[in-house]
Amino acid sequence: MNIRNKLVAVLTATTVLGFVLGFPPKYGPCKVKCRTLGLRKCFRICRIATGDSIAFPCWKNCSVSINGPNAANDLSGCIQQCRVGKTCDLASNKTRLLKILKEKEPLEGPLFAKDGNLYIVLYTAGEIRRVDLENKQTIPFVNLSVDGFNGMPLGLQNGPGNNIWVTDMRLGLLKVKQNGSFEQVATKDNQNEPLQGLNDLTFDYHGNLWITAPYGPIAPQNFTDSEKDPFGSVYCYNMTTNEFIKLATGFLYPNGIAVRHNSDGTPAKLIFGSFYNKTAPLWSFDIVGPCQIDNKQVWGNLPANSYIDGMDFDEKGNLLVTDYHSSILYVFDNNGGTPTCQLKLPFKHLTNVQFRPDSKELYITGDELWKVDWKYKGMKQYWEIA
Ligand SMILES: *[C@@H]1O[C@H](CO)[C@@H](O)[C@H](O)[C@H]1NC(C)=O
Ligand SMILES: *[C@@H]1O[C@H](CO)[C@@H](O)[C@H](O)[C@H]1NC(C)=O
Ligand SMILES: *[C@@H]1O[C@H](CO)[C@@H](O)[C@H](O)[C@H]1NC(C)=O
Ligand SMILES: *[C@@H]1O[C@H](CO)[C@@H](O)[C@H](O)[C@H]1NC(C)=O
Ligand SMILES: *[C@@H]1O[C@H](CO)[C@@H](O)[C@H](O)[C@H]1NC(C)=O
Ligand SMILES: *[C@@H]1O[C@H](CO)[C@@H](O)[C@H](O)[C@H]1NC(C)=O
Ligand SMILES: *[C@@H]1O[C@H](CO)[C@@H](O)[C@H](O)[C@H]1NC(C)=O
């Protein structure tokens, strides 16, 4: 435990104690700052909801330069901005979190393919591997490369047929057969522009494929990305018409992607994150037709300075979102806004999540591969209902 963690523990304990004693909880560092500024009603300015905690690094950065006539508002604003919910309930308190394996390279894109096996990508190596869950090891499956350019796969999904669909930051969209042979599905969009490098993908229940594309053009162009220029895009691929459509652009490193459906199974809302945006927004669009979107909105935010990476819905409509930098999985209910609860994982970088089909087993990739018994089953995937 370093000094900062100790401080956080003490502050959390203070909050819990306040709650036990029946005072409305307040955030300690806020009270200190509030008093230093000579403000009044600090107990009100620094109040937090029962069960909430405040992310200290976020708070520190947010509040450091607060001064002047708007100080009270700004402090409350930082409380809102840096608020994190309570720890999520899991299916069981006994086997909460289980480590499966670690590789030399970071892991991404977990997928249970139609053969029942779990697959992951080692993106820096350009590899897709099969996971032997029993023996807790990985088995080489395919190394992606086209015309001498190595792939960097980031996302995997099941589509129609037995193909695994792959989004790759260098090679665009690929389809991999069960025997490991693969093909590039598209290198250009319907305007004949080269595809941007891709990150994550999801099929809606009507079979449209939605994709985030944070990078510059794919190989043979040199690789480009940016922490500052919002040139990231969202694509949709219609496999019936074979159209690859750029739907929207101007996003700062769009990452993760999920579709919420109405109760009759109609695709209703497209949601994705923005990895490098300090306010950590989850953007949403209404889905108004096949590969058609409208009404861009901020659907929710992670605590400021989070790095949104991967996401999936559970069967209750909760959206589970990973933060690459804080070890935390955040959970949103149907209404978005701020997270309703959070789960701290015992490894540093989280990338993506995937449920085993028809089960509560949630697999989380990053520095390592872990399993969590979630409280609910995952939302059914397109291939499970089609
Ligand atoms: C700290 O907050 C400011 C806005 O007040 C933001 O511009 C900056 O990027 C943040 N820095 C870090 C390291 O999060
Ligand atoms: C786990 O523990 C929490 C807090 O002690 C409790 O509220 C919850 O019901 C428990 N969950 C299960 C499934 O036992
Ligand atoms: C991919 O490359 C790695 C490292 O070069 C190698 O260990 C692995 O066997 C290869 N996988 C396949 C399926 O050829
Ligand atoms: C994989 O299967 C496809 C047909 O499904 C076949 O065309 C291809 O040659 C096979 N590749 C290998 C490496 O066996
Ligand atoms: C593809 O486009 C056609 C024509 O607009 C539409 O009918 C269909 O629903 C779209 N999606 C798929 C997956 O075919
Ligand atoms: C990629 O970068 C290298 C080194 O900067 C340069 O020589 C080459 O022309 C670039 N290739 C393309 C396709 O732009
Ligand atoms: C970052 O997200 C906020 C919404 O939370 C948005 O207003 C802003 O334009 C975004 N910044 C960039 C550079 O995309």
Short mmCIF file of C-alpha atoms and ligand atoms in Angstrom, two decimals:
data_model
loop_
_atom_site.label_atom_id
_atom_site.label_comp_id
_atom_site.label_asym_id
_atom_site.label_seq_id
_atom_site.Cartn_x
_atom_site.Cartn_y
_atom_site.Cartn_z
CA MET A 1 0.00 0.00 0.00
CA ASN A 2 1.60 3.30 -0.99
CA ILE A 3 0.89 6.59 0.73
CA ARG A 4 -1.83 7.55 -1.70
CA ASN A 5 -3.66 4.25 -1.26
CA LYS A 6 -3.35 4.62 2.51
CA LEU A 7 -4.87 8.06 2.25
CA VAL A 8 -7.69 6.73 0.10
CA ALA A 9 -8.33 3.92 2.59
CA VAL A 10 -8.47 6.35 5.48
CA LEU A 11 -10.80 8.64 3.60
CA THR A 12 -13.05 5.76 2.62
CA ALA A 13 -13.13 4.60 6.23
CA THR A 14 -14.11 8.10 7.32
CA THR A 15 -16.99 8.04 4.85
CA VAL A 16 -18.17 4.64 6.05
CA LEU A 17 -17.92 5.71 9.69
CA GLY A 18 -19.95 8.85 8.96
CA PHE A 19 -22.57 6.64 7.38
CA VAL A 20 -22.65 4.25 10.34
CA LEU A 21 -23.06 7.15 12.75
CA GLY A 22 -25.91 8.47 10.65
CA PHE A 23 -24.34 11.69 9.34
CA PRO A 24 -24.87 12.34 5.65
CA PRO A 25 -21.43 11.38 4.27
CA LYS A 26 -19.09 14.11 3.10
CA TYR A 27 -15.88 13.89 1.15
CA GLY A 28 -12.93 14.68 3.44
CA PRO A 29 -10.48 16.22 0.95
CA CYS A 30 -13.32 18.43 -0.25
CA LYS A 31 -14.04 19.65 3.28
CA VAL A 32 -10.38 20.46 3.79
CA LYS A 33 -10.22 22.40 0.53
CA CYS A 34 -13.54 24.06 1.21
CA ARG A 35 -12.42 25.32 4.62
CA THR A 36 -9.06 26.42 3.28
CA LEU A 37 -10.93 28.58 0.79
CA GLY A 38 -12.91 30.06 3.69
CA LEU A 39 -16.23 28.92 2.25
CA ARG A 40 -19.31 28.27 4.34
CA LYS A 41 -21.72 25.32 4.28
CA CYS A 42 -18.89 22.94 3.41
CA PHE A 43 -20.97 20.04 4.75
CA ARG A 44 -23.43 20.73 1.94
CA ILE A 45 -20.90 21.49 -0.79
CA CYS A 46 -18.96 18.30 -0.04
CA ARG A 47 -21.89 15.95 0.52
CA ILE A 48 -21.81 12.62 -1.32
CA ALA A 49 -24.47 9.96 -1.74
CA THR A 50 -24.51 7.04 0.69
CA GLY A 51 -22.36 4.19 -0.60
CA ASP A 52 -20.50 6.40 -3.08
CA SER A 53 -16.82 7.07 -3.07
CA ILE A 54 -14.77 9.65 -4.91
CA ALA A 55 -11.83 8.74 -7.13
CA PHE A 56 -8.94 10.56 -5.45
CA PRO A 57 -6.63 11.09 -8.49
CA CYS A 58 -9.57 12.58 -10.37
CA TRP A 59 -10.51 14.75 -7.40
CA LYS A 60 -6.98 16.01 -6.94
CA ASN A 61 -6.64 17.10 -10.53
CA CYS A 62 -10.12 18.54 -10.72
CA SER A 63 -9.92 20.61 -7.56
CA VAL A 64 -6.29 21.75 -7.59
CA SER A 65 -6.81 25.16 -9.22
CA ILE A 66 -10.24 25.98 -7.78
CA ASN A 67 -10.47 29.51 -6.41
CA GLY A 68 -12.56 32.65 -6.74
CA PRO A 69 -16.28 33.35 -6.76
CA ASN A 70 -17.36 30.02 -8.32
CA ALA A 71 -15.36 27.90 -5.91
CA ALA A 72 -18.37 26.37 -4.15
CA ASN A 73 -19.98 25.33 -7.43
CA ASP A 74 -16.68 24.07 -8.81
CA LEU A 75 -16.05 21.90 -5.74
CA SER A 76 -19.51 20.34 -6.04
CA GLY A 77 -18.82 19.89 -9.74
CA CYS A 78 -15.64 17.95 -8.97
CA ILE A 79 -17.58 15.73 -6.55
CA GLN A 80 -20.03 14.91 -9.33
CA GLN A 81 -17.30 14.46 -11.90
CA CYS A 82 -15.18 12.13 -9.76
CA ARG A 83 -17.97 10.15 -8.11
CA VAL A 84 -17.77 6.37 -8.31
CA GLY A 85 -20.51 4.06 -7.17
CA LYS A 86 -20.52 1.28 -4.65
CA THR A 87 -18.96 -2.14 -5.21
CA CYS A 88 -21.17 -4.37 -7.36
CA ASP A 89 -22.86 -7.43 -5.90
CA LEU A 90 -21.71 -10.64 -7.54
CA ALA A 91 -23.42 -14.02 -7.92
CA SER A 92 -21.44 -15.39 -5.01
CA ASN A 93 -19.28 -13.83 -2.33
CA LYS A 94 -17.03 -16.90 -2.20
CA THR A 95 -15.54 -17.36 -5.63
CA ARG A 96 -15.57 -13.72 -6.55
CA LEU A 97 -12.66 -13.42 -8.91
CA LEU A 98 -10.61 -16.15 -10.50
CA LYS A 99 -7.34 -15.69 -12.35
CA ILE A 100 -7.05 -17.88 -15.42
CA LEU A 101 -3.76 -17.00 -17.03
CA LYS A 102 -1.19 -14.42 -17.97
CA GLU A 103 0.87 -14.15 -21.15
CA LYS A 104 3.99 -12.14 -21.97
CA GLU A 105 1.85 -9.80 -24.07
CA PRO A 106 -1.34 -7.93 -23.18
CA LEU A 107 -4.65 -9.61 -23.98
CA GLU A 108 -7.78 -8.31 -25.69
CA GLY A 109 -10.91 -9.33 -27.56
CA PRO A 110 -12.22 -12.33 -25.57
CA LEU A 111 -14.78 -14.38 -27.53
CA PHE A 112 -16.56 -17.70 -27.07
CA ALA A 113 -16.72 -18.90 -30.66
CA LYS A 114 -19.34 -21.29 -32.00
CA ASP A 115 -17.02 -24.24 -31.36
CA GLY A 116 -17.45 -23.52 -27.62
CA ASN A 117 -13.86 -22.39 -27.12
CA LEU A 118 -12.71 -19.10 -25.71
CA TYR A 119 -10.43 -17.12 -28.03
CA ILE A 120 -8.34 -14.05 -27.19
CA VAL A 121 -5.97 -11.81 -29.13
CA LEU A 122 -2.39 -10.89 -28.37
CA TYR A 123 -2.56 -7.68 -30.34
CA THR A 124 1.06 -6.61 -30.14
CA ALA A 125 2.03 -10.00 -31.59
CA GLY A 126 -0.77 -10.03 -34.17
CA GLU A 127 -2.00 -13.37 -32.84
CA ILE A 128 -5.35 -14.96 -32.10
CA ARG A 129 -5.08 -17.79 -29.57
CA ARG A 130 -7.46 -20.41 -28.24
CA VAL A 131 -7.72 -20.67 -24.47
CA ASP A 132 -7.48 -24.10 -22.86
CA LEU A 133 -9.52 -23.21 -19.76
CA GLU A 134 -8.90 -26.56 -18.07
CA ASN A 135 -5.11 -26.32 -18.22
CA LYS A 136 -5.02 -22.54 -18.01
CA GLN A 137 -2.91 -22.01 -21.09
CA THR A 138 -3.26 -20.66 -24.61
CA ILE A 139 -2.80 -22.52 -27.89
CA PRO A 140 -1.70 -20.70 -31.09
CA PHE A 141 -4.60 -20.40 -33.53
CA VAL A 142 -3.70 -17.87 -36.21
CA ASN A 143 -1.12 -15.16 -36.89
CA LEU A 144 -2.60 -12.41 -39.02
CA SER A 145 -0.71 -10.80 -41.85
CA VAL A 146 -1.55 -9.58 -45.36
CA ASP A 147 0.98 -8.72 -48.07
CA GLY A 148 3.77 -8.66 -45.50
CA PHE A 149 1.92 -6.36 -43.10
CA ASN A 150 1.37 -7.90 -39.69
CA GLY A 151 -2.05 -7.57 -38.13
CA MET A 152 -2.89 -6.08 -34.76
CA PRO A 153 -6.25 -7.61 -33.93
CA LEU A 154 -8.30 -5.96 -31.17
CA GLY A 155 -11.84 -7.32 -31.36
CA LEU A 156 -13.48 -10.69 -32.09
CA GLN A 157 -17.15 -11.55 -32.66
CA ASN A 158 -19.26 -14.38 -34.06
CA GLY A 159 -21.18 -13.63 -37.22
CA PRO A 160 -23.19 -15.81 -39.57
CA GLY A 161 -21.49 -19.08 -40.52
CA ASN A 162 -18.59 -20.39 -38.51
CA ASN A 163 -16.38 -17.40 -39.08
CA ILE A 164 -14.82 -15.35 -36.34
CA TRP A 165 -15.02 -11.70 -37.38
CA VAL A 166 -11.95 -9.69 -36.46
CA THR A 167 -11.40 -5.95 -36.19
CA ASP A 168 -7.75 -5.11 -36.70
CA MET A 169 -5.94 -1.79 -36.33
CA ARG A 170 -3.69 -2.44 -39.34
CA LEU A 171 -5.71 -4.78 -41.56
CA GLY A 172 -9.32 -3.60 -41.15
CA LEU A 173 -12.07 -6.23 -41.08
CA LEU A 174 -11.16 -9.91 -41.38
CA LYS A 175 -13.02 -13.24 -41.30
CA VAL A 176 -11.28 -16.28 -39.83
CA LYS A 177 -12.49 -19.82 -40.52
CA GLN A 178 -12.33 -22.59 -37.94
CA ASN A 179 -9.31 -24.12 -39.69
CA GLY A 180 -7.43 -20.84 -39.26
CA SER A 181 -7.58 -19.62 -42.85
CA PHE A 182 -8.62 -15.98 -43.10
CA GLU A 183 -9.55 -13.26 -45.56
CA GLN A 184 -9.77 -9.47 -45.50
CA VAL A 185 -13.45 -8.56 -45.86
CA ALA A 186 -12.94 -4.93 -46.80
CA THR A 187 -10.15 -2.42 -47.21
CA LYS A 188 -12.27 0.50 -48.47
CA ASP A 189 -15.59 2.04 -47.51
CA ASN A 190 -18.52 2.70 -49.88
CA GLN A 191 -17.01 6.10 -50.79
CA ASN A 192 -13.91 4.23 -51.98
CA GLU A 193 -11.88 5.73 -49.11
CA PRO A 194 -9.36 3.45 -47.38
CA LEU A 195 -10.73 2.05 -44.11
CA GLN A 196 -9.47 3.50 -40.87
CA GLY A 197 -7.84 1.08 -38.46
CA LEU A 198 -10.51 -0.68 -36.40
CA ASN A 199 -10.90 -1.42 -32.72
CA ASP A 200 -14.13 -3.07 -31.52
CA LEU A 201 -17.19 -4.58 -33.17
CA THR A 202 -20.67 -5.83 -32.37
CA PHE A 203 -23.50 -7.39 -34.38
CA ASP A 204 -27.03 -6.16 -33.70
CA TYR A 205 -29.97 -8.62 -33.73
CA HIS A 206 -30.71 -7.75 -37.37
CA GLY A 207 -27.18 -8.69 -38.44
CA ASN A 208 -25.73 -5.23 -38.97
CA LEU A 209 -22.13 -4.98 -37.82
CA TRP A 210 -21.14 -1.82 -35.89
CA ILE A 211 -17.46 -0.89 -35.54
CA THR A 212 -15.30 1.74 -33.83
CA ALA A 213 -12.32 3.04 -35.81
CA PRO A 214 -9.89 5.21 -33.82
CA TYR A 215 -6.88 5.05 -36.16
CA GLY A 216 -5.68 6.54 -39.42
CA PRO A 217 -5.85 4.52 -42.68
CA ILE A 218 -4.96 0.80 -42.61
CA ALA A 219 -1.88 -0.80 -44.20
CA PRO A 220 -0.08 -0.18 -46.52
CA GLN A 221 -0.41 3.34 -45.06
CA ASN A 222 1.82 3.96 -42.06
CA PHE A 223 0.10 3.59 -38.73
CA THR A 224 -1.32 6.74 -37.11
CA ASP A 225 -3.32 7.45 -34.01
CA SER A 226 -3.76 10.48 -31.79
CA GLU A 227 -4.44 11.42 -28.20
CA LYS A 228 -5.54 14.89 -29.31
CA ASP A 229 -7.00 14.95 -32.83
CA PRO A 230 -10.53 13.60 -32.88
CA PHE A 231 -10.40 11.85 -36.26
CA GLY A 232 -11.90 8.57 -35.05
CA SER A 233 -15.02 7.21 -36.74
CA VAL A 234 -17.86 4.75 -36.42
CA TYR A 235 -18.63 2.35 -39.26
CA CYS A 236 -21.42 -0.03 -40.05
CA TYR A 237 -20.99 -3.05 -42.33
CA ASN A 238 -24.04 -4.49 -44.09
CA MET A 239 -23.05 -7.96 -45.19
CA THR A 240 -26.09 -8.40 -47.47
CA THR A 241 -25.25 -5.39 -49.61
CA ASN A 242 -21.53 -5.65 -48.80
CA GLU A 243 -21.49 -1.96 -47.93
CA PHE A 244 -18.97 -0.55 -45.47
CA ILE A 245 -20.37 2.80 -44.36
CA LYS A 246 -18.70 5.57 -42.34
CA LEU A 247 -21.61 6.79 -40.22
CA ALA A 248 -19.98 9.46 -38.09
CA THR A 249 -16.54 10.87 -37.46
CA GLY A 250 -14.86 13.43 -35.19
CA PHE A 251 -14.38 11.21 -32.14
CA LEU A 252 -11.27 11.10 -30.01
CA TYR A 253 -10.19 7.45 -30.18
CA PRO A 254 -13.62 5.76 -30.17
CA ASN A 255 -13.35 2.46 -28.32
CA GLY A 256 -15.64 -0.39 -27.25
CA ILE A 257 -19.09 -0.69 -28.83
CA ALA A 258 -22.46 -2.12 -27.81
CA VAL A 259 -26.04 -2.11 -29.09
CA ARG A 260 -29.08 -1.97 -26.86
CA HIS A 261 -32.27 -3.54 -28.22
CA ASN A 262 -35.95 -2.91 -27.53
CA SER A 263 -37.88 -5.73 -25.87
CA ASP A 264 -39.01 -6.93 -29.33
CA GLY A 265 -35.36 -7.24 -30.39
CA THR A 266 -35.22 -4.13 -32.57
CA PRO A 267 -31.78 -2.45 -32.40
CA ALA A 268 -32.40 0.82 -30.53
CA LYS A 269 -29.22 2.47 -29.31
CA LEU A 270 -25.58 2.43 -30.32
CA ILE A 271 -23.11 3.15 -27.50
CA PHE A 272 -19.33 3.51 -27.54
CA GLY A 273 -16.59 5.23 -25.53
CA SER A 274 -13.86 7.76 -26.22
CA PHE A 275 -10.59 6.43 -24.83
CA TYR A 276 -8.50 9.63 -24.67
CA ASN A 277 -11.26 12.07 -23.80
CA LYS A 278 -10.58 13.29 -20.22
CA THR A 279 -14.31 13.55 -19.47
CA ALA A 280 -14.63 9.85 -20.42
CA PRO A 281 -17.94 10.05 -22.30
CA LEU A 282 -20.04 7.16 -23.51
CA TRP A 283 -21.51 8.45 -26.77
CA SER A 284 -24.86 7.22 -27.98
CA PHE A 285 -26.88 7.38 -31.18
CA ASP A 286 -30.42 6.20 -31.78
CA ILE A 287 -30.50 3.40 -34.34
CA VAL A 288 -33.23 4.40 -36.79
CA GLY A 289 -32.75 1.77 -39.50
CA PRO A 290 -30.23 -0.77 -40.85
CA CYS A 291 -26.86 1.00 -40.52
CA GLN A 292 -28.65 4.29 -39.87
CA ILE A 293 -28.15 6.46 -36.80
CA ASP A 294 -29.39 9.78 -35.50
CA ASN A 295 -29.40 11.97 -32.37
CA LYS A 296 -25.82 12.03 -31.07
CA GLN A 297 -25.74 12.37 -27.29
CA VAL A 298 -23.54 11.82 -24.27
CA TRP A 299 -25.26 8.79 -22.72
CA GLY A 300 -23.05 8.61 -19.65
CA ASN A 301 -19.59 9.32 -18.28
CA LEU A 302 -17.02 7.34 -16.39
CA PRO A 303 -15.17 9.31 -13.71
CA ALA A 304 -13.00 11.96 -15.35
CA ASN A 305 -9.60 10.73 -16.57
CA SER A 306 -10.83 7.17 -17.14
CA TYR A 307 -9.88 5.39 -20.37
CA ILE A 308 -12.91 3.56 -21.74
CA ASP A 309 -11.84 0.38 -23.50
CA GLY A 310 -14.41 -2.44 -23.76
CA MET A 311 -18.09 -2.99 -22.96
CA ASP A 312 -20.98 -5.47 -23.01
CA PHE A 313 -24.57 -5.61 -21.78
CA ASP A 314 -25.92 -8.15 -19.33
CA GLU A 315 -29.44 -9.58 -19.75
CA LYS A 316 -30.90 -6.92 -17.42
CA GLY A 317 -29.64 -4.11 -19.62
CA ASN A 318 -26.71 -3.13 -17.41
CA LEU A 319 -23.71 -1.96 -19.40
CA LEU A 320 -20.34 -3.22 -18.09
CA VAL A 321 -17.49 -0.91 -19.11
CA THR A 322 -13.75 -1.36 -18.53
CA ASP A 323 -11.37 1.45 -17.64
CA TYR A 324 -7.91 0.66 -19.01
CA HIS A 325 -6.01 2.60 -16.33
CA SER A 326 -7.74 2.12 -12.98
CA SER A 327 -8.35 -1.68 -12.77
CA ILE A 328 -12.04 -0.84 -12.45
CA LEU A 329 -15.05 -2.25 -14.25
CA TYR A 330 -17.89 0.30 -14.13
CA VAL A 331 -21.54 -0.64 -14.43
CA PHE A 332 -24.34 1.55 -15.79
CA ASP A 333 -28.04 0.85 -15.63
CA ASN A 334 -30.44 1.44 -18.53
CA ASN A 335 -30.45 5.18 -18.00
CA GLY A 336 -26.72 5.79 -18.41
CA GLY A 337 -25.53 8.88 -16.54
CA THR A 338 -23.07 7.87 -13.83
CA PRO A 339 -22.09 4.31 -12.89
CA THR A 340 -24.35 2.53 -10.41
CA CYS A 341 -21.58 0.29 -9.10
CA GLN A 342 -18.01 -0.73 -9.78
CA LEU A 343 -15.72 -3.70 -9.42
CA LYS A 344 -12.02 -3.40 -8.75
CA LEU A 345 -9.97 -6.15 -10.40
CA PRO A 346 -6.63 -7.31 -9.01
CA PHE A 347 -4.62 -6.42 -12.14
CA LYS A 348 -3.77 -3.05 -13.60
CA HIS A 349 -5.01 -2.76 -17.17
CA LEU A 350 -8.46 -3.94 -18.22
CA THR A 351 -9.26 -4.15 -21.90
CA ASN A 352 -12.46 -6.04 -22.73
CA VAL A 353 -15.21 -8.29 -21.40
CA GLN A 354 -17.23 -11.21 -22.71
CA PHE A 355 -19.85 -13.52 -21.14
CA ARG A 356 -19.78 -17.24 -21.74
CA PRO A 357 -23.00 -17.80 -23.76
CA ASP A 358 -26.12 -18.40 -21.63
CA SER A 359 -24.16 -17.97 -18.41
CA LYS A 360 -23.13 -15.54 -15.69
CA GLU A 361 -19.45 -16.22 -16.26
CA LEU A 362 -17.80 -12.97 -17.26
CA TYR A 363 -14.29 -13.09 -18.78
CA ILE A 364 -12.11 -10.00 -18.53
CA THR A 365 -8.89 -9.42 -20.50
CA GLY A 366 -6.00 -7.00 -20.02
CA ASP A 367 -2.63 -7.73 -18.45
CA GLU A 368 -4.17 -11.08 -17.50
CA LEU A 369 -7.30 -13.16 -18.13
CA TRP A 370 -9.77 -13.37 -15.24
CA LYS A 371 -13.22 -14.81 -14.64
CA VAL A 372 -15.94 -13.23 -12.52
CA ASP A 373 -19.30 -14.74 -11.59
CA TRP A 374 -21.57 -11.84 -12.47
CA LYS A 375 -24.99 -11.52 -10.86
CA TYR A 376 -26.84 -11.88 -14.19
CA LYS A 377 -26.31 -13.67 -17.48
CA GLY A 378 -24.89 -11.81 -20.44
CA MET A 379 -27.14 -10.30 -23.08
CA LYS A 380 -27.68 -12.83 -25.85
CA GLN A 381 -25.49 -12.26 -28.88
CA TYR A 382 -26.80 -12.05 -32.44
CA TRP A 383 -25.65 -15.56 -33.37
CA GLU A 384 -27.47 -17.04 -30.35
CA ILE A 385 -30.86 -15.71 -31.46
CA ALA A 386 -30.46 -15.71 -35.27
C1 LIG B 1 -6.58 17.73 -15.14
O1 LIG B 1 -7.77 18.51 -15.35
C2 LIG B 1 -7.69 19.44 -16.42
C3 LIG B 1 -8.97 20.24 -16.45
O2 LIG B 1 -9.16 20.90 -15.25
C4 LIG B 1 -7.45 18.70 -17.71
O3 LIG B 1 -7.32 19.60 -18.78
C5 LIG B 1 -6.20 17.86 -17.58
O4 LIG B 1 -6.03 17.10 -18.75
C6 LIG B 1 -6.26 16.94 -16.38
N1 LIG B 1 -4.98 16.26 -16.24
C7 LIG B 1 -4.89 14.96 -15.99
C8 LIG B 1 -3.50 14.40 -15.84
O5 LIG B 1 -5.86 14.26 -15.87
C1 LIG B 2 -22.62 -10.81 -0.64
O1 LIG B 2 -22.33 -9.96 0.47
C2 LIG B 2 -23.11 -8.77 0.53
C3 LIG B 2 -22.60 -7.89 1.65
O2 LIG B 2 -22.22 -8.66 2.77
C4 LIG B 2 -24.58 -9.13 0.69
O3 LIG B 2 -25.41 -7.98 0.72
C5 LIG B 2 -25.01 -9.99 -0.51
O4 LIG B 2 -26.34 -10.41 -0.38
C6 LIG B 2 -24.10 -11.22 -0.64
N1 LIG B 2 -24.42 -11.89 -1.88
C7 LIG B 2 -24.61 -13.21 -1.94
C8 LIG B 2 -24.98 -13.76 -3.26
O5 LIG B 2 -24.48 -13.94 -0.96
C1 LIG B 3 2.46 -17.29 -34.38
O1 LIG B 3 3.72 -16.75 -34.08
C2 LIG B 3 4.22 -17.15 -32.80
C3 LIG B 3 5.50 -16.37 -32.53
O2 LIG B 3 6.23 -16.18 -33.70
C4 LIG B 3 4.41 -18.65 -32.77
O3 LIG B 3 4.86 -19.04 -31.50
C5 LIG B 3 3.06 -19.31 -33.04
O4 LIG B 3 3.21 -20.71 -33.11
C6 LIG B 3 2.48 -18.81 -34.35
N1 LIG B 3 1.10 -19.30 -34.48
C7 LIG B 3 0.66 -19.98 -35.53
C8 LIG B 3 -0.76 -20.42 -35.51
O5 LIG B 3 1.39 -20.23 -36.47
C1 LIG B 4 -9.94 -24.08 -44.64
O1 LIG B 4 -11.25 -24.41 -45.08
C2 LIG B 4 -11.62 -23.77 -46.28
C3 LIG B 4 -13.04 -24.19 -46.59
O2 LIG B 4 -13.87 -23.98 -45.47
C4 LIG B 4 -10.70 -24.20 -47.41
O3 LIG B 4 -11.03 -23.48 -48.59
C5 LIG B 4 -9.27 -23.89 -47.04
O4 LIG B 4 -8.37 -24.39 -48.02
C6 LIG B 4 -8.91 -24.50 -45.70
N1 LIG B 4 -7.58 -24.02 -45.32
C7 LIG B 4 -6.69 -24.78 -44.69
C8 LIG B 4 -5.40 -24.10 -44.32
O5 LIG B 4 -6.91 -25.92 -44.41
C1 LIG B 5 -28.66 -4.17 -45.37
O1 LIG B 5 -29.30 -3.26 -46.22
C2 LIG B 5 -30.55 -3.69 -46.71
C3 LIG B 5 -31.03 -2.64 -47.73
O2 LIG B 5 -31.03 -1.37 -47.15
C4 LIG B 5 -31.51 -3.85 -45.53
O3 LIG B 5 -32.76 -4.35 -46.00
C5 LIG B 5 -30.92 -4.85 -44.53
O4 LIG B 5 -31.73 -4.92 -43.39
C6 LIG B 5 -29.53 -4.37 -44.12
N1 LIG B 5 -28.90 -5.22 -43.10
C7 LIG B 5 -28.56 -6.50 -43.29
C8 LIG B 5 -27.88 -7.17 -42.16
O5 LIG B 5 -28.79 -7.11 -44.30
C1 LIG B 6 6.02 5.27 -43.94
O1 LIG B 6 7.06 5.88 -43.19
C2 LIG B 6 8.34 5.70 -43.72
C3 LIG B 6 9.37 6.25 -42.73
O2 LIG B 6 8.93 7.46 -42.20
C4 LIG B 6 8.43 6.36 -45.10
O3 LIG B 6 9.69 6.17 -45.65
C5 LIG B 6 7.36 5.73 -46.00
O4 LIG B 6 7.32 6.40 -47.23
C6 LIG B 6 5.97 5.83 -45.35
N1 LIG B 6 5.04 5.03 -46.13
C7 LIG B 6 3.87 5.50 -46.54
C8 LIG B 6 3.00 4.53 -47.29
O5 LIG B 6 3.50 6.61 -46.31
C1 LIG B 7 -15.06 14.92 -24.86
O1 LIG B 7 -16.31 14.57 -24.34
C2 LIG B 7 -17.18 15.68 -24.05
C3 LIG B 7 -18.45 15.09 -23.45
O2 LIG B 7 -18.20 14.44 -22.22
C4 LIG B 7 -17.43 16.47 -25.31
O3 LIG B 7 -18.23 17.59 -25.02
C5 LIG B 7 -16.12 16.90 -25.93
O4 LIG B 7 -16.37 17.52 -27.17
C6 LIG B 7 -15.22 15.70 -26.16
N1 LIG B 7 -13.92 16.15 -26.64
C7 LIG B 7 -13.37 15.70 -27.76
C8 LIG B 7 -12.04 16.26 -28.12
O5 LIG B 7 -13.91 14.86 -28.46
#
